[in-house]
Coordinates of C-alpha atoms in Angstrom, one line a residue:
M1 CA -39.9 -32.2 53.1
A2 CA -38.5 -35.6 51.9
E3 CA -41.4 -36.0 49.4
A4 CA -40.7 -32.5 48.0
D5 CA -37.0 -33.3 47.5
G6 CA -38.0 -36.5 45.6
A7 CA -40.3 -34.6 43.4
E8 CA -37.6 -32.2 42.6
D9 CA -35.2 -35.0 41.6
R10 CA -37.9 -36.6 39.3
K11 CA -38.5 -33.2 37.5
P12 CA -37.0 -33.2 33.9
Q13 CA -34.1 -30.9 33.3
S14 CA -33.8 -28.4 30.4
D15 CA -31.4 -28.8 27.5
E16 CA -29.1 -26.2 29.0
A17 CA -28.7 -28.3 32.1
H18 CA -26.3 -30.8 30.5
S19 CA -23.7 -30.7 27.8
A20 CA -24.3 -32.2 24.4
F21 CA -21.2 -34.4 24.9
T22 CA -22.3 -35.8 28.3
P23 CA -23.0 -39.6 28.1
P24 CA -26.7 -40.5 28.7
P25 CA -27.6 -41.9 32.1
G26 CA -26.7 -45.6 32.4
M27 CA -23.9 -45.6 29.8
E28 CA -20.4 -45.8 31.0
P29 CA -17.9 -43.2 29.6
D30 CA -15.4 -45.9 28.7
A31 CA -17.9 -47.8 26.6
F32 CA -19.0 -44.6 24.9
E33 CA -15.4 -43.8 23.8
E34 CA -14.6 -47.3 22.7
D35 CA -17.6 -47.4 20.3
Q36 CA -16.5 -44.3 18.4
P37 CA -13.4 -44.4 16.2
T38 CA -10.9 -41.6 16.6
S39 CA -10.9 -40.7 12.9
E40 CA -12.3 -42.1 9.7
F41 CA -8.8 -42.4 8.4
A42 CA -7.5 -44.3 11.5
R43 CA -6.0 -47.8 10.8
P44 CA -8.2 -50.6 12.2
A45 CA -6.9 -52.5 15.3
G46 CA -4.7 -55.4 14.4
A47 CA -3.9 -54.1 10.9
E48 CA -0.5 -52.7 11.6
P49 CA 1.8 -53.1 8.6
V50 CA 4.6 -55.6 8.7
E51 CA 6.8 -53.6 6.4
P52 CA 7.1 -49.8 6.1
E53 CA 4.5 -48.2 3.9
P54 CA 5.7 -47.5 0.4
E55 CA 6.4 -43.9 -0.8
G56 CA 3.2 -42.3 -1.9
S57 CA 0.9 -44.2 0.4
A58 CA -1.9 -42.3 2.2
F59 CA -0.6 -43.8 5.5
A60 CA 3.1 -42.9 5.0
A61 CA 4.5 -40.0 7.0
P62 CA 5.3 -37.0 4.8
A63 CA 9.0 -36.4 4.1
T64 CA 10.5 -33.0 4.5
Y65 CA 11.2 -31.3 1.2
R66 CA 14.7 -29.9 0.6
A67 CA 16.0 -28.1 -2.5
A68 CA 19.2 -30.2 -2.3
Q69 CA 17.2 -33.5 -2.2
S70 CA 14.1 -32.7 -4.1
P71 CA 11.7 -35.5 -5.1
P72 CA 11.4 -36.3 -8.8
A73 CA 9.1 -33.8 -10.5
Y74 CA 6.1 -34.8 -12.6
T75 CA 6.7 -34.2 -16.3
P76 CA 3.9 -34.3 -18.8
G77 CA 4.3 -36.4 -21.9
Q78 CA 4.8 -33.4 -24.2
G79 CA 7.3 -31.8 -21.8
F80 CA 7.6 -28.3 -20.6
P81 CA 8.0 -25.3 -22.9
V82 CA 11.4 -24.4 -21.4
A83 CA 14.5 -25.4 -23.4
R84 CA 18.2 -24.5 -22.9
M85 CA 17.6 -22.0 -20.1
K86 CA 21.3 -21.4 -19.5
E87 CA 21.7 -19.9 -23.0
S88 CA 19.3 -16.9 -22.3
P89 CA 19.8 -13.9 -20.0
W90 CA 18.5 -14.3 -16.5
Q91 CA 15.7 -11.8 -17.1
D92 CA 14.2 -14.0 -19.8
R93 CA 14.7 -17.2 -17.8
M94 CA 13.1 -15.8 -14.7
R95 CA 10.2 -14.1 -16.5
T96 CA 9.5 -17.4 -18.3
M97 CA 9.3 -19.3 -15.0
L98 CA 7.3 -16.6 -13.3
R99 CA 4.6 -16.9 -16.0
M100 CA 4.4 -20.7 -15.5
P101 CA 2.2 -22.3 -12.8
V102 CA 4.0 -23.2 -9.7
D103 CA 3.3 -26.9 -10.0
V104 CA 5.0 -27.2 -13.4
R105 CA 8.1 -25.1 -12.9
P106 CA 11.3 -27.0 -13.4
V107 CA 13.4 -28.1 -10.5
P108 CA 16.1 -25.5 -9.8
E109 CA 19.7 -26.0 -10.5
L110 CA 21.6 -24.6 -7.6
V111 CA 23.9 -21.8 -8.7
Q112 CA 25.3 -20.6 -5.3
R113 CA 26.5 -23.1 -2.7
H114 CA 25.2 -23.2 0.8
S115 CA 25.7 -25.3 3.9
E116 CA 24.6 -28.9 4.3
T117 CA 21.7 -27.9 6.5
G118 CA 20.2 -25.9 3.6
P119 CA 20.1 -22.2 2.7
A120 CA 19.7 -19.5 5.3
V121 CA 16.1 -18.7 4.5
G122 CA 15.9 -15.5 6.5
R123 CA 19.0 -13.9 5.1
V124 CA 18.2 -14.9 1.5
L125 CA 14.8 -13.4 1.8
D126 CA 16.2 -10.2 3.3
L127 CA 18.8 -9.9 0.5
T128 CA 16.1 -10.5 -2.1
L129 CA 13.9 -7.8 -0.7
R130 CA 16.8 -5.3 -0.5
I131 CA 17.7 -5.9 -4.1
G132 CA 14.1 -5.5 -5.2
E133 CA 13.8 -2.3 -3.2
L134 CA 16.6 -0.7 -5.1
L135 CA 15.2 -1.7 -8.4
L136 CA 11.7 -0.5 -7.6
A137 CA 12.9 2.7 -6.2
G138 CA 15.0 3.3 -9.3
G139 CA 11.9 3.1 -11.5
E140 CA 12.1 -0.4 -12.8
G141 CA 8.9 -2.1 -13.9
A142 CA 7.1 -4.5 -11.5
E143 CA 7.6 -7.6 -13.7
D144 CA 11.4 -7.0 -14.0
V145 CA 11.6 -6.5 -10.2
E146 CA 9.8 -9.8 -9.6
A147 CA 12.1 -11.5 -12.1
A148 CA 15.2 -10.2 -10.2
M149 CA 13.9 -11.2 -6.8
F150 CA 13.0 -14.7 -8.2
A151 CA 16.5 -15.1 -9.7
V152 CA 18.2 -14.3 -6.4
A153 CA 16.0 -16.6 -4.4
R154 CA 16.4 -19.5 -6.8
S155 CA 20.2 -19.0 -7.0
Y156 CA 20.5 -19.5 -3.3
G157 CA 18.3 -22.6 -3.2
L158 CA 14.8 -21.2 -2.4
D159 CA 12.9 -22.5 -5.4
R160 CA 9.4 -22.5 -3.9
C161 CA 9.2 -18.7 -3.7
E162 CA 6.5 -16.3 -4.8
P163 CA 7.6 -12.6 -5.0
T164 CA 4.9 -9.8 -5.0
V165 CA 5.5 -6.2 -6.0
T166 CA 3.2 -3.2 -5.6
F167 CA 4.0 0.5 -5.9
T168 CA 5.4 0.9 -2.4
M169 CA 5.4 -2.7 -1.0
L170 CA 7.6 -5.7 -1.7
S171 CA 6.9 -9.2 -0.2
I172 CA 8.2 -12.7 -0.8
T173 CA 6.9 -16.0 0.5
H174 CA 8.9 -19.2 0.7
H175 CA 7.3 -22.6 1.1
P176 CA 9.9 -25.0 2.5
S177 CA 7.7 -28.1 1.8
L178 CA 4.2 -29.2 1.2
V179 CA 3.7 -29.6 5.0
G180 CA 6.1 -27.0 6.4
D181 CA 5.0 -23.5 7.5
P182 CA 5.6 -20.8 4.9
V183 CA 8.0 -17.9 5.6
T184 CA 6.9 -14.5 4.5
A185 CA 9.0 -11.3 4.5
S186 CA 8.1 -7.8 3.3
R187 CA 9.7 -4.4 2.8
T188 CA 8.3 -0.9 2.2
V189 CA 9.8 1.4 -0.4
R190 CA 9.6 4.9 1.3
R191 CA 12.0 6.9 -0.9
R192 CA 12.3 6.8 -4.7
G193 CA 14.9 8.5 -6.8
T194 CA 16.3 8.3 -10.3
D195 CA 19.8 6.9 -10.4
Y196 CA 20.4 4.7 -13.4
N197 CA 24.1 4.2 -12.5
R198 CA 23.0 2.5 -9.3
L199 CA 20.3 0.5 -11.2
A200 CA 23.0 -0.8 -13.6
A201 CA 25.1 -1.9 -10.6
V202 CA 22.2 -3.8 -9.1
F203 CA 21.6 -5.6 -12.4
R204 CA 25.3 -6.6 -12.6
L205 CA 25.0 -8.0 -9.0
V206 CA 21.9 -10.1 -9.9
D207 CA 23.6 -11.3 -13.1
D208 CA 26.7 -12.5 -11.1
I209 CA 24.5 -14.2 -8.5
S210 CA 22.6 -16.0 -11.3
A211 CA 25.7 -17.1 -13.2
H212 CA 27.0 -20.6 -12.7
E213 CA 30.6 -19.7 -13.2
I214 CA 30.7 -17.0 -10.5
D215 CA 30.7 -17.8 -6.8
V216 CA 28.9 -15.0 -4.8
T217 CA 28.3 -15.9 -1.2
L218 CA 25.7 -14.2 0.9
E219 CA 28.3 -12.2 2.7
E220 CA 29.8 -11.1 -0.6
A221 CA 26.4 -10.2 -2.0
Y222 CA 25.6 -8.1 1.2
R223 CA 29.0 -6.3 0.9
R224 CA 28.5 -5.4 -2.8
L225 CA 24.9 -4.3 -2.0
A226 CA 26.2 -1.9 0.7
E227 CA 28.8 -0.5 -1.7
I228 CA 26.1 0.2 -4.3
R229 CA 24.1 2.1 -1.7
R230 CA 27.1 4.1 -0.6
N231 CA 28.2 4.9 -4.2
R232 CA 28.3 8.6 -5.1
H233 CA 26.5 9.9 -8.1
P234 CA 28.6 9.9 -11.3
Y235 CA 28.0 13.7 -11.9
P236 CA 28.3 16.6 -9.5
G237 CA 25.4 18.8 -8.6
W238 CA 26.5 21.8 -10.7
M239 CA 26.5 19.5 -13.8
L240 CA 23.0 18.4 -13.1
T241 CA 21.7 22.0 -12.8
A242 CA 23.6 22.9 -16.1
S243 CA 22.1 19.9 -17.8
A244 CA 18.6 21.0 -16.8
G245 CA 19.2 24.4 -18.4
L246 CA 20.7 22.9 -21.6
L247 CA 17.8 20.5 -21.8
A248 CA 15.2 23.3 -21.7
G249 CA 17.3 25.4 -24.2
A250 CA 17.5 22.4 -26.6
A251 CA 13.8 21.8 -26.3
S252 CA 13.0 25.5 -27.1
T253 CA 15.2 25.2 -30.2
L254 CA 13.4 22.1 -31.2
V255 CA 10.1 23.9 -31.3
G256 CA 11.4 26.9 -33.3
G257 CA 13.3 29.1 -30.8
G258 CA 16.5 31.1 -31.6
V259 CA 19.6 32.0 -29.6
L260 CA 17.9 34.4 -27.3
V261 CA 15.1 32.0 -26.6
F262 CA 17.7 29.2 -25.9
I263 CA 19.4 31.4 -23.3
A264 CA 16.1 32.5 -21.7
A265 CA 14.8 28.9 -21.5
A266 CA 18.0 27.7 -20.0
L267 CA 18.0 30.4 -17.4
G268 CA 14.4 29.7 -16.5
A269 CA 15.0 25.9 -16.1
I270 CA 18.1 26.6 -13.9
L271 CA 16.1 28.9 -11.6
G272 CA 13.3 26.4 -11.4
D273 CA 15.7 23.5 -10.7
R274 CA 17.3 25.5 -7.8
L275 CA 13.9 26.4 -6.3
A276 CA 12.8 22.8 -6.5
W277 CA 16.0 21.7 -4.7
L278 CA 15.3 24.4 -2.0
C279 CA 11.8 23.1 -1.5
A280 CA 13.1 19.5 -1.3
G281 CA 15.6 20.5 1.3
R282 CA 12.8 21.9 3.4
G283 CA 10.8 18.7 3.2
L284 CA 8.0 19.9 0.9
P285 CA 6.2 17.1 -1.1
E286 CA 7.1 16.6 -4.8
F287 CA 3.9 18.1 -5.9
Y288 CA 4.9 21.6 -4.6
Q289 CA 8.4 21.1 -6.1
F290 CA 6.9 20.8 -9.5
V291 CA 4.6 23.8 -8.9
V292 CA 7.6 26.0 -8.0
A293 CA 9.9 24.6 -10.8
A294 CA 7.3 25.4 -13.5
M295 CA 7.0 29.1 -12.5
P296 CA 10.4 30.6 -13.6
P297 CA 10.3 29.5 -17.2
A298 CA 6.7 30.7 -17.5
A299 CA 7.6 34.0 -15.9
I300 CA 10.5 34.6 -18.3
G301 CA 8.4 33.7 -21.2
V302 CA 5.6 36.1 -20.2
A303 CA 8.2 38.8 -19.6
L304 CA 9.7 38.4 -23.1
N305 CA 6.2 38.5 -24.5
M306 CA 5.6 41.9 -22.9
T307 CA 8.7 43.4 -24.4
A308 CA 9.1 44.8 -27.9
I309 CA 11.7 42.1 -28.8
D310 CA 10.5 40.0 -31.8
V311 CA 11.1 36.5 -30.4
K312 CA 9.0 33.3 -30.0
A313 CA 8.4 33.7 -26.3
S314 CA 6.2 30.7 -26.2
A315 CA 9.2 28.4 -26.9
V316 CA 10.7 29.5 -23.6
I317 CA 7.8 28.1 -21.6
T318 CA 7.6 25.0 -23.9
G319 CA 11.3 24.3 -23.3
G320 CA 10.7 24.5 -19.5
L321 CA 7.8 22.0 -19.8
F322 CA 10.0 19.5 -21.6
A323 CA 12.3 19.5 -18.6
L324 CA 9.4 18.8 -16.2
L325 CA 7.0 16.4 -17.9
P326 CA 7.1 13.0 -16.2
G327 CA 7.6 10.9 -19.3
R328 CA 9.5 8.2 -17.4
A329 CA 6.6 7.6 -15.0
V330 CA 4.1 7.4 -17.8
V331 CA 6.1 4.7 -19.6
A332 CA 6.5 2.7 -16.4
A333 CA 2.8 3.0 -15.6
V334 CA 1.7 1.8 -19.0
Q335 CA 4.3 -1.0 -19.0
D336 CA 3.0 -2.3 -15.6
G337 CA -0.6 -2.2 -16.9
L338 CA 0.2 -4.1 -20.1
T339 CA 2.0 -6.8 -18.2
G340 CA -0.9 -7.4 -15.8
Y341 CA 0.3 -5.4 -12.7
Y342 CA -2.8 -3.2 -12.5
I343 CA -2.5 -2.0 -8.9
T344 CA 1.1 -0.7 -9.5
A345 CA 0.0 0.8 -12.8
S346 CA -2.9 2.6 -11.2
A347 CA -0.7 4.0 -8.5
R348 CA 1.9 5.2 -11.0
L349 CA -0.7 6.9 -13.2
L350 CA -2.1 8.6 -10.1
E351 CA 1.4 9.9 -9.3
V352 CA 1.7 11.2 -12.9
M353 CA -1.6 12.9 -12.6
Y354 CA -0.6 14.8 -9.4
L355 CA 2.7 15.9 -10.9
F356 CA 1.0 17.0 -14.1
I357 CA -1.5 19.0 -12.1
G358 CA 1.4 20.6 -10.2
I359 CA 3.0 21.7 -13.5
I360 CA -0.4 23.1 -14.7
M361 CA -0.9 25.1 -11.6
G362 CA 2.5 26.6 -11.7
V363 CA 2.2 27.7 -15.3
L364 CA -1.4 28.9 -15.0
V365 CA -0.6 31.1 -12.0
V366 CA 2.1 32.9 -14.0
L367 CA -0.1 33.2 -17.1
Y368 CA -3.0 34.7 -15.1
V369 CA -0.7 37.3 -13.5
G370 CA 0.7 38.1 -17.0
L371 CA -2.8 38.7 -18.3
Q372 CA -3.5 41.2 -15.5
F373 CA -0.5 43.2 -16.7
D374 CA -1.9 43.3 -20.3
A375 CA 0.4 40.6 -21.6
S376 CA -0.7 39.6 -25.1
P377 CA 0.0 35.9 -25.6
R378 CA -0.2 34.6 -29.1
P379 CA -1.6 31.1 -29.0
E380 CA -1.3 30.7 -32.8
E381 CA 2.5 30.8 -32.7
V382 CA 2.8 27.9 -30.3
L383 CA 2.0 25.3 -33.0
Q384 CA 3.8 27.1 -35.8
I385 CA 7.0 25.2 -35.6
Q386 CA 9.6 26.1 -38.3
Q387 CA 11.1 23.1 -40.0
R388 CA 14.9 23.1 -39.6
P389 CA 15.9 19.4 -40.0
L390 CA 19.6 19.7 -39.2
I391 CA 19.2 22.1 -36.3
Q392 CA 16.3 20.1 -34.9
I393 CA 18.3 16.8 -35.1
A394 CA 21.2 18.5 -33.3
A395 CA 18.8 20.0 -30.7
S396 CA 17.2 16.5 -30.1
M397 CA 20.6 14.9 -29.5
V398 CA 21.6 17.7 -27.0
L399 CA 18.2 17.2 -25.3
V400 CA 18.7 13.4 -25.0
F401 CA 22.3 13.8 -23.9
T402 CA 21.4 16.2 -21.0
F403 CA 18.4 14.1 -20.1
A404 CA 20.7 11.1 -19.7
I405 CA 22.9 13.1 -17.4
L406 CA 19.9 14.1 -15.3
L407 CA 19.0 10.5 -14.9
Q408 CA 22.5 9.7 -13.6
Q409 CA 23.3 7.2 -16.3
E410 CA 26.7 5.5 -16.7
R411 CA 29.0 7.3 -19.1
S412 CA 29.3 4.3 -21.3
S413 CA 25.5 4.3 -22.1
V414 CA 25.0 8.1 -22.6
W415 CA 26.2 8.0 -26.2
I416 CA 24.1 5.0 -27.1
V417 CA 20.9 6.5 -25.8
T418 CA 21.7 9.8 -27.5
L419 CA 21.9 8.0 -30.9
N420 CA 18.7 6.2 -30.0
G421 CA 16.9 9.6 -29.4
A422 CA 18.2 11.0 -32.7
V423 CA 16.7 8.0 -34.5
A424 CA 13.4 8.6 -32.7
W425 CA 13.3 12.3 -33.7
V426 CA 14.3 11.6 -37.4
T427 CA 11.5 9.0 -37.6
F428 CA 8.9 11.3 -36.1
G429 CA 10.0 14.2 -38.3
S430 CA 9.9 12.1 -41.4
L431 CA 6.4 10.8 -40.6
H432 CA 4.8 14.0 -39.3
Y433 CA 6.5 16.9 -41.1
A434 CA 7.4 15.2 -44.4
G435 CA 4.7 12.5 -44.6
G436 CA 1.8 14.5 -43.1
I437 CA 0.9 11.8 -40.7
P438 CA -0.9 13.0 -37.5
P439 CA 1.3 13.4 -34.4
V440 CA -0.2 10.5 -32.4
P441 CA 0.6 7.6 -34.8
S442 CA 3.9 9.3 -35.7
T443 CA 4.9 9.4 -32.1
A444 CA 3.9 5.8 -31.5
V445 CA 6.0 4.5 -34.4
A446 CA 9.1 6.6 -33.2
A447 CA 8.6 5.4 -29.6
G448 CA 8.4 1.8 -30.9
L449 CA 11.8 2.1 -32.5
V450 CA 13.1 3.5 -29.2
G451 CA 11.7 0.5 -27.3
L452 CA 13.1 -2.0 -29.9
F453 CA 16.6 -0.6 -30.0
G454 CA 16.7 -0.1 -26.2
Q455 CA 15.7 -3.6 -25.5
L456 CA 18.2 -5.0 -27.9
F457 CA 21.0 -2.8 -26.4
S458 CA 20.0 -3.9 -22.9
R459 CA 20.1 -7.6 -23.8
Y460 CA 23.4 -7.2 -25.5
R461 CA 24.9 -5.7 -22.3
F462 CA 22.8 -7.8 -19.9
A463 CA 21.5 -4.7 -18.3
S464 CA 18.2 -2.9 -17.6
A465 CA 16.4 -1.4 -20.6
L466 CA 15.5 1.9 -18.8
P467 CA 18.8 3.7 -19.4
Y468 CA 18.5 3.0 -23.1
V469 CA 14.9 4.1 -23.4
T470 CA 13.9 6.8 -20.9
A471 CA 16.1 9.6 -22.1
A472 CA 15.5 8.7 -25.8
I473 CA 11.8 9.6 -25.6
G474 CA 12.6 13.2 -24.5
P475 CA 12.2 14.8 -27.9
L476 CA 8.8 13.2 -28.3
L477 CA 7.2 14.6 -25.2
P478 CA 4.1 16.8 -25.8
G479 CA 5.4 20.1 -24.5
S480 CA 3.8 22.3 -27.2
A481 CA 0.4 20.7 -26.8
V482 CA 0.5 21.1 -23.0
Y483 CA 1.4 24.8 -23.2
Y484 CA -1.1 25.5 -25.9
G485 CA -3.8 24.0 -23.8
L486 CA -2.8 25.9 -20.7
L487 CA -2.7 29.2 -22.7
L488 CA -6.2 28.6 -24.0
I489 CA -7.5 27.9 -20.5
A490 CA -5.8 31.1 -19.2
E491 CA -7.7 33.0 -22.0
N492 CA -11.0 31.5 -20.8
R493 CA -11.2 29.2 -23.9
L494 CA -11.9 26.2 -21.7
N495 CA -13.2 23.7 -24.3
E496 CA -10.3 24.3 -26.7
G497 CA -7.8 24.2 -23.9
L498 CA -9.1 20.9 -22.5
G499 CA -9.0 19.4 -26.0
S500 CA -5.4 20.3 -26.4
L501 CA -4.6 18.7 -23.0
V502 CA -6.4 15.6 -24.1
N503 CA -4.3 15.6 -27.2
A504 CA -1.2 15.8 -25.1
A505 CA -2.3 12.9 -23.0
A506 CA -2.9 10.9 -26.1
I507 CA 0.6 11.6 -27.3
A508 CA 2.0 10.6 -23.9
L509 CA 0.1 7.3 -24.0
A510 CA 1.3 6.7 -27.6
I511 CA 4.9 7.1 -26.3
A512 CA 4.3 4.6 -23.5
I513 CA 2.5 2.0 -25.7
G514 CA 5.0 2.4 -28.5
V515 CA 7.9 1.8 -26.2
N516 CA 6.3 -1.3 -24.7
L517 CA 5.3 -2.6 -28.1
G518 CA 8.9 -2.1 -29.4
S519 CA 10.2 -4.0 -26.4
E520 CA 7.9 -6.9 -27.1
A521 CA 8.8 -6.8 -30.8
S522 CA 12.4 -7.2 -29.9
R523 CA 11.7 -10.7 -28.7
L524 CA 11.3 -11.7 -32.4
F525 CA 15.1 -11.1 -32.7
M526 CA 16.1 -12.9 -29.5
R527 CA 16.1 -16.5 -28.4
I528 CA 13.5 -16.6 -25.5
P529 CA 13.0 -19.8 -23.4
G530 CA 9.7 -21.4 -24.4
A531 CA 9.1 -19.0 -27.3
A532 CA 8.3 -22.0 -29.6
S533 CA 5.3 -22.9 -27.6
A534 CA 4.2 -19.5 -26.3
A535 CA 0.8 -20.1 -27.8
K536 CA 0.3 -23.0 -25.3
R537 CA 1.4 -20.9 -22.3
R538 CA -1.4 -21.0 -19.7
A539 CA -0.2 -17.8 -18.1
A540 CA -1.4 -15.8 -21.1
K541 CA -5.0 -16.4 -20.0
R542 CA -4.6 -13.7 -17.3
T543 CA -4.9 -11.0 -20.0
R544 CA -8.2 -12.4 -21.2
G545 CA -10.0 -12.0 -17.9
F546 CA -9.6 -15.6 -16.5

């Protein structure tokens, strides 16, 4: 038995019988540990420094980075393309720095004071997200929302921040130092609504926070933000409903309708607006609200077409479409796409597609029912628009005025955007009707003027450009092309109908691109930080696929 035990001890063990870190037999563990250094960057024994390591040494302990005591930043020999930042509006200053790489952004100049221990990171990030939420929910572009969030964070001492905006999500990350743990906060935008009065108030708050001469504490900023959320709309509900009717009536006059058509289009738009409000109160999605809102104008137009009254019944349906087409969403989607926010732009375009399909479904259902009752629609009269320059200019101004009220704009900006819309229609009429230029380029040029003047007005008043642009594009919307395409589809002329709808989509894109191009062209007349060296801006590479 003893011999068997000895043989068992002498039997070699498998690799799984011992750990890879177990010292071999005969070697002491202490000797094994002493032979191996703890790290290849460890200081050799006996080489302790007599004096503290100089700053920048590989062996020096990292210092905590604070905005109030920031280390000197590296500046290249040619300098940074940012000059006299205080002379420009905060939108341009923040947009310039957002387009710069993080490592070459200038050291922030503290605008708002905070305690000696540093800014309250959590509260500043929360305030930043709440402000960004109101802007994004109000329809502001993704780049402008990021600029506002960046302005608030830098004003309260959080310079190493990176805001991110998508269609329904806002997030911001703060890096306290090169060795500290980053802090990230996010917020979801669940409800969106059009209230340009609230949008203007938020812009004023961000402007005050970014101003050196105005002291806005965190508590004061939270109080003002709560007041903005609680503010009532500037116009009562009955005025909004009446404005929807006047908008449809003015649009019907714009495409050749008379007094009776004006009244019928206004009545149809009012009924559609009330039905949409009823659906919204029952919690139905916005898609079904557009389906229901498109039915009353179409029904009234089909009913007039079946009577013996000699009126242009198609103008009634066209006027109702002007009140429903989502031109604001198209402009915002194209703007986000052109500025590099492709995810947000794709989501906005998908939303536009769903709303547009809802309008098509509502109108087509009524047209099919009308054809069953032997209604005789006349597609040729849709595109036969009688030229009445003075009446059409007045109708375009009424359309823009009522559109501005529907958007809940401030009373001081309603008249400015009305004049901007009149200029747009006069430009379009001169190019298309008098000059014989096709509708797509004529629309693009007119929309470019809208974007140019809207951007200049907004910079003059340090406000958002949306209140000066969105309503002004109302007369340019392709209501006639949309109805003509739907009428052809209802008559089973599918190819011609789809061609007309594609033409309407081209006009809508021309509006959006023209507005954005006009906004960019306005920078030629404004002093923008770093404009002298914009050709050297590295951030421009993002539009070339890098």
